[in-house]
mmCIF file of C-alpha atoms in Angstrom:
data_model
loop_
_atom_site.group_PDB
_atom_site.id
_atom_site.type_symbol
_atom_site.label_atom_id
_atom_site.label_comp_id
_atom_site.label_asym_id
_atom_site.label_seq_id
_atom_site.Cartn_x
_atom_site.Cartn_y
_atom_site.Cartn_z
ATOM 1 C CA SER C 18 -9.654 -28.454 -17.623
ATOM 2 C CA GLU C 19 -5.854 -28.697 -19.148
ATOM 3 C CA HIS C 20 -7.616 -26.193 -21.232
ATOM 4 C CA LEU C 21 -9.243 -23.779 -19.010
ATOM 5 C CA GLN C 22 -5.868 -23.873 -16.832
ATOM 6 C CA GLY C 23 -4.155 -23.158 -19.135
ATOM 7 C CA ALA C 24 -6.993 -20.078 -20.115
ATOM 8 C CA HIS C 25 -7.094 -18.662 -16.672
ATOM 9 C CA GLY C 26 -3.684 -19.171 -15.183
ATOM 10 C CA GLY C 27 -2.228 -15.982 -16.228
ATOM 11 C CA GLN C 28 -5.311 -13.898 -14.974
ATOM 12 C CA ARG C 29 -4.653 -15.385 -11.307
ATOM 13 C CA GLY C 30 -1.377 -14.400 -9.303
ATOM 14 C CA GLU C 31 -0.882 -18.202 -8.358
ATOM 15 C CA ASP C 32 2.033 -18.138 -11.196
ATOM 16 C CA CYS C 33 4.015 -16.460 -9.332
ATOM 17 C CA GLU C 34 4.902 -18.918 -6.353
ATOM 18 C CA GLY C 35 7.261 -19.858 -8.074
ATOM 19 C CA MET C 36 9.419 -17.250 -9.128
ATOM 20 C CA GLU C 37 12.375 -15.429 -7.716
ATOM 21 C CA TYR C 38 12.548 -12.254 -6.378
ATOM 22 C CA ASP C 39 12.981 -9.732 -9.506
ATOM 23 C CA GLU C 40 10.659 -11.629 -11.015
ATOM 24 C CA ALA C 41 7.502 -11.737 -8.628
ATOM 25 C CA MET C 42 8.517 -8.022 -7.576
ATOM 26 C CA ALA C 43 8.142 -7.105 -11.201
ATOM 27 C CA ARG C 44 4.785 -9.301 -12.232
ATOM 28 C CA GLY C 45 3.186 -7.209 -9.075
ATOM 29 C CA VAL C 46 4.174 -3.629 -10.149
ATOM 30 C CA ARG C 47 3.037 -3.988 -13.403
ATOM 31 C CA PHE C 48 -0.083 -5.587 -12.010
ATOM 32 C CA THR C 49 -0.507 -2.322 -9.546
ATOM 33 C CA LYS C 50 -0.015 -0.411 -12.370
ATOM 34 C CA ASN C 51 -2.877 -2.251 -14.384
ATOM 35 C CA GLY C 52 -5.108 -1.493 -11.308
ATOM 36 C CA ASP C 53 -5.459 -5.053 -10.904
ATOM 37 C CA TYR C 54 -4.410 -4.978 -7.574
ATOM 38 C CA VAL C 55 -5.479 -8.954 -6.629
ATOM 39 C CA ARG C 56 -3.219 -10.262 -9.085
ATOM 40 C CA ALA C 57 -0.711 -7.831 -7.676
ATOM 41 C CA LYS C 58 -1.052 -8.893 -4.092
ATOM 42 C CA THR C 59 -0.110 -12.667 -4.483
ATOM 43 C CA CYS C 60 2.861 -11.701 -6.856
ATOM 44 C CA LEU C 61 3.996 -8.886 -3.982
ATOM 45 C CA LYS C 62 3.901 -11.888 -1.451
ATOM 46 C CA VAL C 63 5.837 -13.872 -3.066
ATOM 47 C CA ALA C 64 8.091 -11.318 -3.198
ATOM 48 C CA TYR C 65 8.285 -9.338 0.042
ATOM 49 C CA SER C 66 8.280 -13.601 1.735
ATOM 50 C CA ARG C 67 11.762 -14.321 -0.655
ATOM 51 C CA ASN C 68 13.156 -9.429 0.017
ATOM 52 C CA PRO C 69 10.810 -8.711 3.774
ATOM 53 C CA ARG C 70 13.075 -5.665 4.034
ATOM 54 C CA ASN C 71 12.744 -3.944 0.952
ATOM 55 C CA ALA C 72 10.527 -0.914 1.554
ATOM 56 C CA ALA C 73 9.448 -0.613 -1.999
ATOM 57 C CA THR C 74 7.966 -4.435 -2.100
ATOM 58 C CA ALA C 75 6.632 -3.723 1.128
ATOM 59 C CA PHE C 76 4.551 -0.186 -0.034
ATOM 60 C CA TYR C 77 3.628 -1.752 -2.866
ATOM 61 C CA LEU C 78 2.136 -4.888 -1.237
ATOM 62 C CA GLY C 79 0.647 -2.716 1.666
ATOM 63 C CA GLU C 80 -1.105 -0.754 -1.828
ATOM 64 C CA ALA C 81 -2.760 -3.525 -2.863
ATOM 65 C CA TYR C 82 -3.582 -4.520 0.711
ATOM 66 C CA LEU C 83 -4.953 -1.236 1.314
ATOM 67 C CA ASN C 84 -7.399 -1.899 -2.365
ATOM 68 C CA THR C 85 -7.942 -5.456 -1.809
ATOM 69 C CA ASN C 86 -9.643 -3.966 1.764
ATOM 70 C CA GLU C 87 -7.207 -5.857 3.826
ATOM 71 C CA ALA C 88 -6.077 -2.215 5.748
ATOM 72 C CA ASP C 89 -5.619 -4.612 8.664
ATOM 73 C CA ARG C 90 -2.569 -6.542 6.815
ATOM 74 C CA ALA C 91 -2.209 -2.965 4.797
ATOM 75 C CA GLU C 92 -1.553 -1.064 8.157
ATOM 76 C CA LYS C 93 1.663 -3.934 9.592
ATOM 77 C CA VAL C 94 3.243 -3.591 6.405
ATOM 78 C CA LEU C 95 3.155 0.096 6.142
ATOM 79 C CA GLU C 96 4.318 0.757 9.051
ATOM 80 C CA LYS C 97 7.566 -1.616 9.309
ATOM 81 C CA ALA C 98 8.145 -0.064 5.544
ATOM 82 C CA VAL C 99 7.866 3.228 6.300
ATOM 83 C CA LYS C 100 9.977 2.561 9.997
ATOM 84 C CA ALA C 101 12.774 2.196 6.849
ATOM 85 C CA GLU C 102 12.387 4.470 5.043
ATOM 86 C CA ARG C 103 10.148 7.687 6.256
ATOM 87 C CA SER C 104 11.268 10.020 3.674
ATOM 88 C CA ASN C 105 9.210 7.581 0.948
ATOM 89 C CA LEU C 106 6.000 10.550 0.584
ATOM 90 C CA MET C 107 4.170 7.861 -1.333
ATOM 91 C CA GLY C 108 4.699 5.444 1.795
ATOM 92 C CA GLN C 109 3.980 8.049 4.280
ATOM 93 C CA LEU C 110 0.658 8.682 2.264
ATOM 94 C CA LEU C 111 -0.687 4.996 2.149
ATOM 95 C CA LEU C 112 -0.187 4.738 5.611
ATOM 96 C CA ALA C 113 -1.929 7.603 6.608
ATOM 97 C CA SER C 114 -5.158 6.392 4.275
ATOM 98 C CA CYS C 115 -4.630 3.005 5.797
ATOM 99 C CA LYS C 116 -5.204 3.972 9.009
ATOM 100 C CA GLN C 117 -7.694 6.794 8.005
ATOM 101 C CA ARG C 118 -9.925 3.565 6.523
ATOM 102 C CA LEU C 119 -9.493 2.240 10.381
ATOM 103 C CA GLY C 120 -10.773 4.952 11.752
ATOM 104 C CA LYS C 121 -7.248 5.662 13.584
ATOM 105 C CA LYS C 122 -7.916 9.299 13.142
ATOM 106 C CA VAL C 123 -4.736 10.730 15.200
ATOM 107 C CA GLU C 124 -2.503 8.686 13.784
ATOM 108 C CA ALA C 125 -3.845 8.998 10.230
ATOM 109 C CA LEU C 126 -3.004 12.757 11.005
ATOM 110 C CA ALA C 127 0.109 11.836 12.084
ATOM 111 C CA ALA C 128 0.969 10.398 9.484
ATOM 112 C CA TYR C 129 -0.463 12.817 6.511
ATOM 113 C CA GLU C 130 1.285 15.610 8.941
ATOM 114 C CA ALA C 131 4.863 13.328 8.276
ATOM 115 C CA GLY C 132 3.279 13.554 4.724
ATOM 116 C CA LEU C 133 3.530 17.577 4.765
ATOM 117 C CA LEU C 134 7.364 17.762 6.438
ATOM 118 C CA LEU C 135 8.267 15.891 2.958
ATOM 119 C CA ASP C 136 6.152 17.843 0.620
ATOM 120 C CA LYS C 137 4.159 20.819 1.787
ATOM 121 C CA HIS C 138 2.053 21.547 -1.000
ATOM 122 C CA ASN C 139 0.867 17.768 -1.471
ATOM 123 C CA ILE C 140 -2.743 18.284 -1.761
ATOM 124 C CA ALA C 141 -3.200 14.324 -0.658
ATOM 125 C CA ALA C 142 -1.652 14.996 2.091
ATOM 126 C CA LEU C 143 -4.039 18.817 2.438
ATOM 127 C CA VAL C 144 -7.180 17.635 1.636
ATOM 128 C CA ASN C 145 -7.183 14.115 3.726
ATOM 129 C CA GLY C 146 -5.364 15.745 6.583
ATOM 130 C CA GLY C 147 -8.136 18.454 5.955
ATOM 131 C CA ILE C 148 -10.712 15.801 6.794
ATOM 132 C CA VAL C 149 -9.217 13.766 9.561
ATOM 133 C CA LEU C 150 -8.894 16.797 11.326
ATOM 134 C CA LYS C 151 -12.980 18.351 10.790
ATOM 135 C CA ASP C 152 -13.507 14.365 11.442
ATOM 136 C CA LEU C 153 -11.505 15.199 14.830
ATOM 137 C CA GLY C 154 -13.422 18.224 15.699
ATOM 138 C CA ARG C 155 -10.790 20.848 14.691
ATOM 139 C CA ARG C 156 -12.522 22.333 11.751
ATOM 140 C CA GLU C 157 -10.278 25.643 12.528
ATOM 141 C CA GLU C 158 -7.288 23.808 12.187
ATOM 142 C CA ALA C 159 -8.210 22.521 8.569
ATOM 143 C CA VAL C 160 -8.709 25.788 6.832
#
């Protein structure tokens, strides 16, 4: 069993539990960039628990929740982060995507529009905002 623990312990995120904020955050970001959202989420939860006011940590944790089908948790974390840092385009887009996934179309549209105020040419906000407008029966505005 020691051999198995050594072989697999680093593949999950449990090893982040005893880490300080900086190390857990760095590891969570690395897992996120590699698309390993399950391990990222574990490390980012540790980082978030150590520094819940850090908006970047919240954005990364929200992204990990969103990519592990936990949109309800993502929404809570991302709403706090966006309130703290409204000028973060990626945060606005993550929140919009989260709202869209939860079926909260009006709130999703508002978040995409907030993103467009930051970058009026952002393709993700334009395309996904258009999809939400169509879903809301506002086709003429989506064109």
